[in-house]
Every structure is written in structure tokens, then in C-alpha cells.
Amino acid sequence: MTGLSPHFVRITLRGDALDAFGTDGFDQRIKLVLPLGDGTITDVGFTDEQVIEEGSWYARWRELPDVKRNPIRTYTVRAVRPDAREIDIDVVRHPALPGTELGPAARWAAGARPGDRLVVIGPDATSAHSHVGIDWHPGSARRLLIVADETAVPAALAILERLPEDAQVDALLEVPDRADILPVRTRADALVTWLDRGSEASGPSPQGAVRRGTGIGAKPVGNVPAAPAKPAAALAVAPARPGELLVPALERWTAAHPEAYSAAIAAPVQLDDIDIDTERIWDSPETPAHTPFYAWLAGEQAAIKRMRRHLVTDTGIDRGSVAFMGYWRYGVADID
């Protein structure tokens, strides 16, 4: 385990089977089967080729009694090193809310030690389905928008690292604290705006909040000063809820850059209401709309719901040009 910032920790997983781990990258998701409190993992056929081929392990897992059912959580792969049989995942550590306890994933991340065992469910590079678990599907679009809170920042940074140099991308990334701003590497023409909830004021932090990069070769994105989002007298206290800075930041972005998404405008769509406490928002078109613009948004459910409505209903952007993913729900351990 390597601490990256006050709220981010990198966990390196090592195992012989990882020599064939898929390397398609971008926002590649994997599932981790976490150990029970006594360190055990109930085998539901994780190493049985027929069970894996059928995908029946999940049904078997659901049928287990609570005391035998290991927690399963989803993470983004940050780096893959097949030769070393290693993968990295970056985990964000949220404190427990008042009156609540840490969920199983947070407890695992806090207590993980070298040598601890778990099960990784992810892509096999030798399989025709090695791309499963990737929701970044821009097609031929080269004008790109990435919006992510801290739970999706690892995926956003992984995407930025793989973008081609002819891509032009704006990224709005929200983190709990200014000290959580992480290095960015990309070949693309990128403008990355960091929004931190630890500042006294909402909007981009004045130091190091906006980073820009152009040119050939993956390289760190350099700093430029950020203009304040509002006059100083009008600045409000930063809200504590994750995603609350992203919503107004996205609204400002669409107001300032209509030329970026004008070719993706379609008829406004009235979206079905979603109960964000019980149903996960996951609207990710596998077949892109073949417009020059593509947006990828991931983070806390309530914020994603508001931003989805803003882009699709209020702004009229084609749903095929945008991927929306509710990675988590504030105050809820997990959503099935």
C-alpha cells in the first residue's frame, strides 16, 4: 500500500494469474471479493472454468447465507504490469458519517496488509471479451469532456493517460481536499480543473487547480492559475457533500463552451425518474452517436442525476454522446 494523498491510497495486487490480465485500460472496472472478518473467502467456483464460462459464480454467491457471503466491491484498474503479475488500484478513503460505521470496503482498505488474500474478477487478455468492464466509448469524437468526483478520479486519470494527442479534453475533477490533487499525465490537449471541497470557497482553487498540457508524449500537465468562478464577495462556503461542486462547474462549462458540443445537440429528452437510494444510475452507450463530442461522467448518484438532467434534458445533448455512471451513493454502503 502506498499513500498518495490524505484521501487516496494505492493498493498493489499480485498473483500468478495476473500475467494474463487484460490491458485494454481506460476506465476498466474489476470486482474484488473481499475477505470476511476472519480472513476467509467462500469459494463459489472462482477457479472453476465451467463456472467462470457460465458466469454462474454470481448466482452462487447471492445464494450464500450472510455469514458466508464475502463483500464484493468494484474498483478501477489504475495500472497493469503483466510481466510482474501486478495491478494497481487507487482507493479513496472516506471517513464514516456521524452515527454510522465504515462499510466493508472501507474497513478492508484501512486494514489491508501485504500478504492478505482476495479474489480479483477482471478481464482475461486471452479472451475475446477482454474489453468487458470498460464504459469509455467515444468513437471518433475528439472533443471530450470528463467529469468525476474522487471515487472516479482514478478512472479519469487512467483515461487521460491513454488519450491520443489529437484529442481536446476538458476535465472537471472534484476531491475532498486540495492536498488530494494528483499528478496528471496525458498526450492530449487537456485542460484539467480541480475542485476541492476543503477550500473556504466554492469553485476552482486558485493555486494549481487548473492544469493544461499539449504536445507529444505522455507527460505531466503543467499548472496555470485559475480565475475565480465568482466575485470574491459572492463566494459561498464549500458544501461538504461530494459532487456539489461538480454540478455548478458543469453548468458553467456548458454555458461557456457551446461550440464544443453543438454538433451533438438533439431533441431534449425527458428522463425517467430514478430512485438513487435503491437503483444505480448507469447509462453508458456501447455504440457511440458518432458526433465530434463525447462526455463521460462518473461519481456520486445524486450529483450524476442532476448533471444527467442538465446535459440531456436542459442542454439537449444526444444521449448517445454521453456516459453517466453512478459509482456510489452518499451515506449508503453499496447499491445492488
Coordinates of C-alpha atoms in Angstrom, one line a residue:
M1 CA 0.0 0.0 0.0
T2 CA 1.2 3.5 -0.9
G3 CA -0.4 6.7 0.4
L4 CA -0.9 9.1 -2.5
S5 CA -2.6 11.9 -0.5
P6 CA -4.8 12.4 2.6
H7 CA -7.7 10.5 1.0
F8 CA -6.1 8.4 -1.7
V9 CA -4.2 5.2 -1.2
R10 CA -2.7 2.9 -3.9
I11 CA -3.0 -0.8 -3.4
T12 CA -0.9 -3.2 -5.5
L13 CA -2.3 -6.7 -6.0
R14 CA 0.0 -9.5 -7.0
G15 CA -0.9 -13.0 -8.2
D16 CA 0.3 -15.6 -10.7
A17 CA -3.0 -15.4 -12.7
L18 CA -2.4 -11.7 -13.4
D19 CA 0.1 -12.4 -16.1
A20 CA -2.9 -12.7 -18.4
F21 CA -4.8 -9.7 -17.1
G22 CA -6.4 -7.6 -19.8
T23 CA -4.7 -4.3 -20.7
D24 CA -7.4 -2.5 -22.7
G25 CA -7.3 0.1 -20.0
F26 CA -9.3 3.4 -19.8
D27 CA -11.9 3.1 -17.1
Q28 CA -11.5 -0.7 -16.8
R29 CA -13.6 -2.0 -13.9
I30 CA -12.8 -5.1 -11.8
K31 CA -14.6 -6.7 -8.8
L32 CA -12.8 -7.6 -5.7
V33 CA -14.1 -10.3 -3.5
L34 CA -13.0 -9.2 0.0
P35 CA -12.3 -11.5 2.9
L36 CA -14.7 -12.0 5.7
G37 CA -13.8 -10.8 9.2
D38 CA -11.9 -14.0 9.9
G39 CA -9.9 -13.6 6.6
T40 CA -11.7 -16.4 4.7
I41 CA -13.2 -16.3 1.3
T42 CA -16.1 -18.7 0.5
D43 CA -15.3 -20.4 -2.8
V44 CA -18.3 -20.3 -5.2
G45 CA -16.3 -21.6 -8.2
F46 CA -13.9 -18.7 -8.8
T47 CA -11.3 -21.2 -10.2
D48 CA -13.8 -23.5 -11.9
E49 CA -13.5 -22.9 -15.7
Q50 CA -17.1 -24.0 -16.3
V51 CA -18.4 -21.7 -13.6
I52 CA -16.4 -18.9 -15.0
E53 CA -17.6 -19.5 -18.6
E54 CA -21.2 -19.7 -17.4
G55 CA -20.9 -16.7 -15.2
S56 CA -22.8 -18.7 -12.5
W57 CA -20.5 -17.7 -9.7
Y58 CA -22.6 -14.6 -9.0
A59 CA -25.8 -16.6 -8.6
R60 CA -24.0 -18.9 -6.2
W61 CA -22.6 -16.0 -4.3
R62 CA -26.1 -14.5 -3.9
E63 CA -27.4 -17.8 -2.5
L64 CA -24.9 -17.9 0.3
P65 CA -26.0 -17.1 3.9
D66 CA -25.0 -13.7 5.1
V67 CA -22.3 -15.1 7.4
K68 CA -20.6 -16.8 4.4
R69 CA -21.2 -14.2 1.7
N70 CA -18.0 -12.2 1.1
P71 CA -18.4 -8.5 0.3
I72 CA -17.8 -7.6 -3.4
R73 CA -16.8 -4.1 -4.4
T74 CA -16.0 -2.6 -7.8
Y75 CA -12.8 -0.6 -8.5
T76 CA -11.0 0.9 -11.4
V77 CA -7.6 -0.5 -12.5
R78 CA -5.0 2.3 -12.3
A79 CA -2.1 0.3 -13.8
V80 CA -1.4 -3.1 -15.1
R81 CA 2.1 -4.9 -15.2
P82 CA 1.5 -8.4 -16.6
D83 CA 5.2 -9.2 -16.6
A84 CA 5.3 -8.6 -12.8
R85 CA 1.9 -10.1 -12.4
E86 CA 0.7 -6.9 -10.7
I87 CA -2.2 -4.5 -10.9
D88 CA -2.7 -1.2 -9.1
I89 CA -6.0 0.2 -7.8
D90 CA -6.3 3.6 -6.2
V91 CA -8.8 3.7 -3.4
V92 CA -10.4 6.8 -1.8
R93 CA -10.9 6.6 1.9
H94 CA -14.0 8.4 3.2
P95 CA -14.5 8.7 7.0
A96 CA -17.6 7.3 8.5
L97 CA -20.5 9.7 8.7
P98 CA -21.7 10.6 12.2
G99 CA -23.7 7.8 13.8
T100 CA -22.5 5.2 11.2
E101 CA -19.7 2.7 10.8
L102 CA -17.3 2.2 8.0
G103 CA -18.6 -0.1 5.2
P104 CA -16.8 -3.4 4.4
A105 CA -14.7 -1.9 1.6
A106 CA -13.5 1.0 3.8
R107 CA -12.6 -1.4 6.6
W108 CA -10.7 -3.6 4.2
A109 CA -8.8 -0.7 2.7
A110 CA -7.9 0.6 6.2
G111 CA -6.7 -2.8 7.4
A112 CA -5.1 -4.3 4.3
R113 CA -1.6 -5.7 4.8
P114 CA 1.0 -7.3 2.5
G115 CA 0.1 -11.0 2.0
D116 CA -3.6 -10.6 2.6
R117 CA -5.6 -12.7 0.1
L118 CA -8.6 -11.8 -2.0
V119 CA -10.2 -12.7 -5.3
V120 CA -10.0 -10.4 -8.4
I121 CA -12.7 -10.8 -11.1
G122 CA -11.4 -9.0 -14.2
P123 CA -10.6 -9.2 -17.9
D124 CA -8.6 -12.0 -19.4
A125 CA -6.3 -10.8 -22.2
T126 CA -6.6 -14.2 -23.9
S127 CA -10.4 -13.9 -24.1
A128 CA -12.4 -12.3 -26.9
H129 CA -14.3 -10.5 -24.1
S130 CA -11.3 -8.8 -22.6
H131 CA -12.9 -5.4 -23.1
V132 CA -15.8 -6.1 -20.7
G133 CA -16.0 -3.6 -17.9
I134 CA -15.0 -0.5 -20.0
D135 CA -17.5 2.3 -20.4
W136 CA -15.3 4.8 -22.2
H137 CA -16.7 4.6 -25.8
P138 CA -16.0 7.9 -27.6
G139 CA -16.0 6.5 -31.1
S140 CA -14.4 9.0 -33.4
A141 CA -15.1 12.0 -31.1
R142 CA -12.1 14.2 -30.4
R143 CA -13.8 17.0 -28.4
L144 CA -14.1 15.4 -25.0
L145 CA -15.4 16.1 -21.5
I146 CA -14.6 14.2 -18.3
V147 CA -16.4 14.9 -15.0
A148 CA -15.5 12.9 -11.9
D149 CA -15.6 13.0 -8.1
E150 CA -12.9 11.4 -6.0
T151 CA -14.3 7.9 -6.5
A152 CA -13.9 8.3 -10.3
V153 CA -10.7 10.3 -10.3
P154 CA -8.6 7.1 -10.7
A155 CA -10.6 6.2 -13.8
A156 CA -10.4 9.8 -15.1
L157 CA -6.7 9.9 -14.8
A158 CA -6.3 6.4 -16.4
I159 CA -8.4 7.7 -19.4
L160 CA -6.4 10.9 -19.7
E161 CA -3.2 8.8 -19.9
R162 CA -4.4 6.8 -22.9
L163 CA -5.9 9.7 -24.9
P164 CA -4.3 10.4 -28.3
E165 CA -2.5 13.6 -29.0
D166 CA -5.2 14.9 -31.4
A167 CA -7.9 14.8 -28.6
Q168 CA -9.0 18.0 -26.9
V169 CA -10.4 17.4 -23.5
D170 CA -11.7 19.3 -20.5
A171 CA -11.8 17.5 -17.2
L172 CA -13.6 18.6 -14.1
L173 CA -12.3 16.7 -11.1
E174 CA -13.6 17.1 -7.5
V175 CA -11.6 15.9 -4.5
P176 CA -12.1 16.3 -0.7
D177 CA -9.1 18.5 -0.1
R178 CA -6.5 20.5 -2.1
A179 CA -3.8 18.0 -0.9
D180 CA -5.7 15.3 -2.9
I181 CA -4.8 16.9 -6.2
L182 CA -2.9 14.2 -8.0
P183 CA -0.4 14.3 -10.9
V184 CA -1.9 14.2 -14.4
R185 CA -0.1 12.7 -17.5
T186 CA -1.6 12.9 -21.0
R187 CA -0.7 13.3 -24.6
A188 CA -3.9 15.1 -25.3
D189 CA -4.6 18.9 -25.4
A190 CA -6.0 18.8 -21.9
L191 CA -7.5 21.4 -19.5
V192 CA -8.0 19.8 -16.1
T193 CA -9.9 21.8 -13.4
W194 CA -9.5 20.5 -9.9
L195 CA -12.3 21.4 -7.4
D196 CA -11.6 20.7 -3.8
R197 CA -14.2 20.7 -1.1
G198 CA -11.6 21.6 1.5
S199 CA -11.4 25.2 0.3
E200 CA -13.2 28.0 2.0
A201 CA -14.8 29.0 -1.3
S202 CA -16.6 27.0 -4.0
G203 CA -15.2 26.9 -7.5
P204 CA -11.7 26.2 -8.7
S205 CA -8.9 26.5 -6.1
P206 CA -6.7 29.5 -7.0
Q207 CA -3.4 27.5 -6.7
G208 CA -2.8 24.6 -9.0
A209 CA -6.5 24.0 -9.7
V210 CA -6.3 24.2 -13.4
R211 CA -3.6 22.3 -15.4
R212 CA -3.0 22.3 -19.1
G213 CA -1.0 20.1 -21.3
T214 CA -0.3 19.8 -25.0
G215 CA 2.3 18.1 -27.2
I216 CA 3.6 14.7 -28.0
G217 CA 4.4 12.1 -25.4
A218 CA 2.7 11.3 -22.1
K219 CA 3.9 14.0 -19.7
P220 CA 2.8 15.8 -16.6
V221 CA 0.3 18.5 -17.2
G222 CA 1.6 21.9 -16.1
N223 CA 0.0 24.5 -13.8
V224 CA -1.7 27.7 -14.8
P225 CA -3.6 30.0 -12.4
A226 CA -7.4 29.6 -12.3
A227 CA -9.7 32.5 -12.5
P228 CA -12.2 32.6 -9.6
A229 CA -15.6 31.3 -10.5
K230 CA -17.4 34.2 -8.8
P231 CA -16.5 37.6 -7.4
A232 CA -14.8 37.2 -4.0
A233 CA -17.8 38.9 -2.2
A234 CA -20.2 36.3 -3.6
L235 CA -18.2 33.2 -2.8
A236 CA -20.1 30.7 -0.6
V237 CA -18.8 28.2 1.9
A238 CA -17.9 24.9 0.1
P239 CA -20.5 22.3 0.6
A240 CA -19.4 19.1 2.3
R241 CA -21.4 16.7 0.2
P242 CA -19.4 15.0 -2.6
G243 CA -20.4 16.2 -6.1
E244 CA -21.8 19.5 -5.0
L245 CA -19.0 21.4 -6.7
L246 CA -19.2 19.5 -9.9
V247 CA -22.8 20.4 -10.7
P248 CA -22.3 24.2 -10.9
A249 CA -18.9 23.7 -12.6
L250 CA -20.6 21.7 -15.3
E251 CA -23.3 24.3 -15.7
R252 CA -20.6 27.0 -16.1
W253 CA -18.8 24.8 -18.6
T254 CA -21.8 24.3 -20.9
A255 CA -22.6 28.0 -20.8
A256 CA -19.0 28.9 -21.7
H257 CA -18.4 26.2 -24.4
P258 CA -21.5 25.7 -26.6
E259 CA -19.2 25.3 -29.6
A260 CA -17.7 22.2 -28.0
Y261 CA -21.0 20.2 -28.1
S262 CA -23.1 22.0 -30.7
A263 CA -22.8 19.1 -33.2
A264 CA -24.1 16.7 -30.6
I265 CA -27.4 18.6 -29.9
A266 CA -30.5 16.5 -30.4
A267 CA -34.1 16.9 -29.2
P268 CA -34.3 17.3 -25.4
V269 CA -35.3 14.1 -23.7
Q270 CA -37.4 13.9 -20.5
L271 CA -35.7 11.2 -18.4
D272 CA -37.4 8.7 -16.2
D273 CA -37.0 9.5 -12.6
I274 CA -34.6 7.2 -10.7
D275 CA -34.7 6.4 -7.0
I276 CA -31.0 7.0 -6.3
D277 CA -31.1 5.2 -3.0
T278 CA -32.1 1.9 -4.5
E279 CA -31.3 2.0 -8.2
R280 CA -27.9 2.6 -9.7
I281 CA -27.7 5.2 -12.5
W282 CA -25.7 3.6 -15.3
D283 CA -26.4 5.0 -18.8
S284 CA -23.4 4.1 -20.9
P285 CA -24.0 3.7 -24.6
E286 CA -21.7 1.0 -26.1
T287 CA -22.3 2.3 -29.6
P288 CA -21.3 6.0 -29.8
A289 CA -23.5 8.5 -31.5
H290 CA -20.7 9.3 -34.0
T291 CA -20.6 13.0 -33.1
P292 CA -17.4 15.0 -32.7
F293 CA -18.3 15.4 -29.0
Y294 CA -18.3 12.8 -26.2
A295 CA -18.7 13.2 -22.4
W296 CA -18.0 10.8 -19.6
L297 CA -19.4 11.5 -16.1
A298 CA -19.0 9.3 -13.0
G299 CA -19.4 9.8 -9.3
E300 CA -22.0 10.2 -6.5
Q301 CA -25.5 9.2 -7.6
A302 CA -27.3 12.5 -6.6
A303 CA -24.8 14.6 -8.5
I304 CA -24.8 12.3 -11.5
K305 CA -28.6 12.5 -11.7
R306 CA -28.6 16.3 -11.7
M307 CA -25.8 16.5 -14.3
R308 CA -27.5 14.0 -16.5
R309 CA -30.7 16.0 -16.5
H310 CA -28.7 19.2 -17.2
L311 CA -26.9 17.7 -20.2
V312 CA -29.7 15.6 -21.8
T313 CA -32.9 17.5 -20.8
D314 CA -31.8 21.1 -20.3
T315 CA -29.0 21.3 -22.9
G316 CA -30.3 18.7 -25.4
I317 CA -27.1 16.7 -25.9
D318 CA -27.7 13.4 -27.6
R319 CA -27.8 10.6 -25.0
G320 CA -25.5 8.5 -27.3
S321 CA -22.8 11.1 -26.8
V322 CA -22.7 10.9 -23.0
A323 CA -21.9 8.1 -20.5
F324 CA -23.4 8.6 -17.0
M325 CA -22.3 6.3 -14.1
G326 CA -23.3 6.5 -10.5
Y327 CA -20.3 4.9 -8.8
W328 CA -21.8 5.3 -5.3
R329 CA -24.4 6.9 -3.1
Y330 CA -23.5 9.2 -0.3
G331 CA -24.3 7.6 3.1
V332 CA -25.1 4.1 1.6
A333 CA -22.5 1.3 1.8
D334 CA -23.5 -0.1 -1.6
I335 CA -26.3 -0.3 -4.1
D336 CA -27.1 -3.6 -5.8

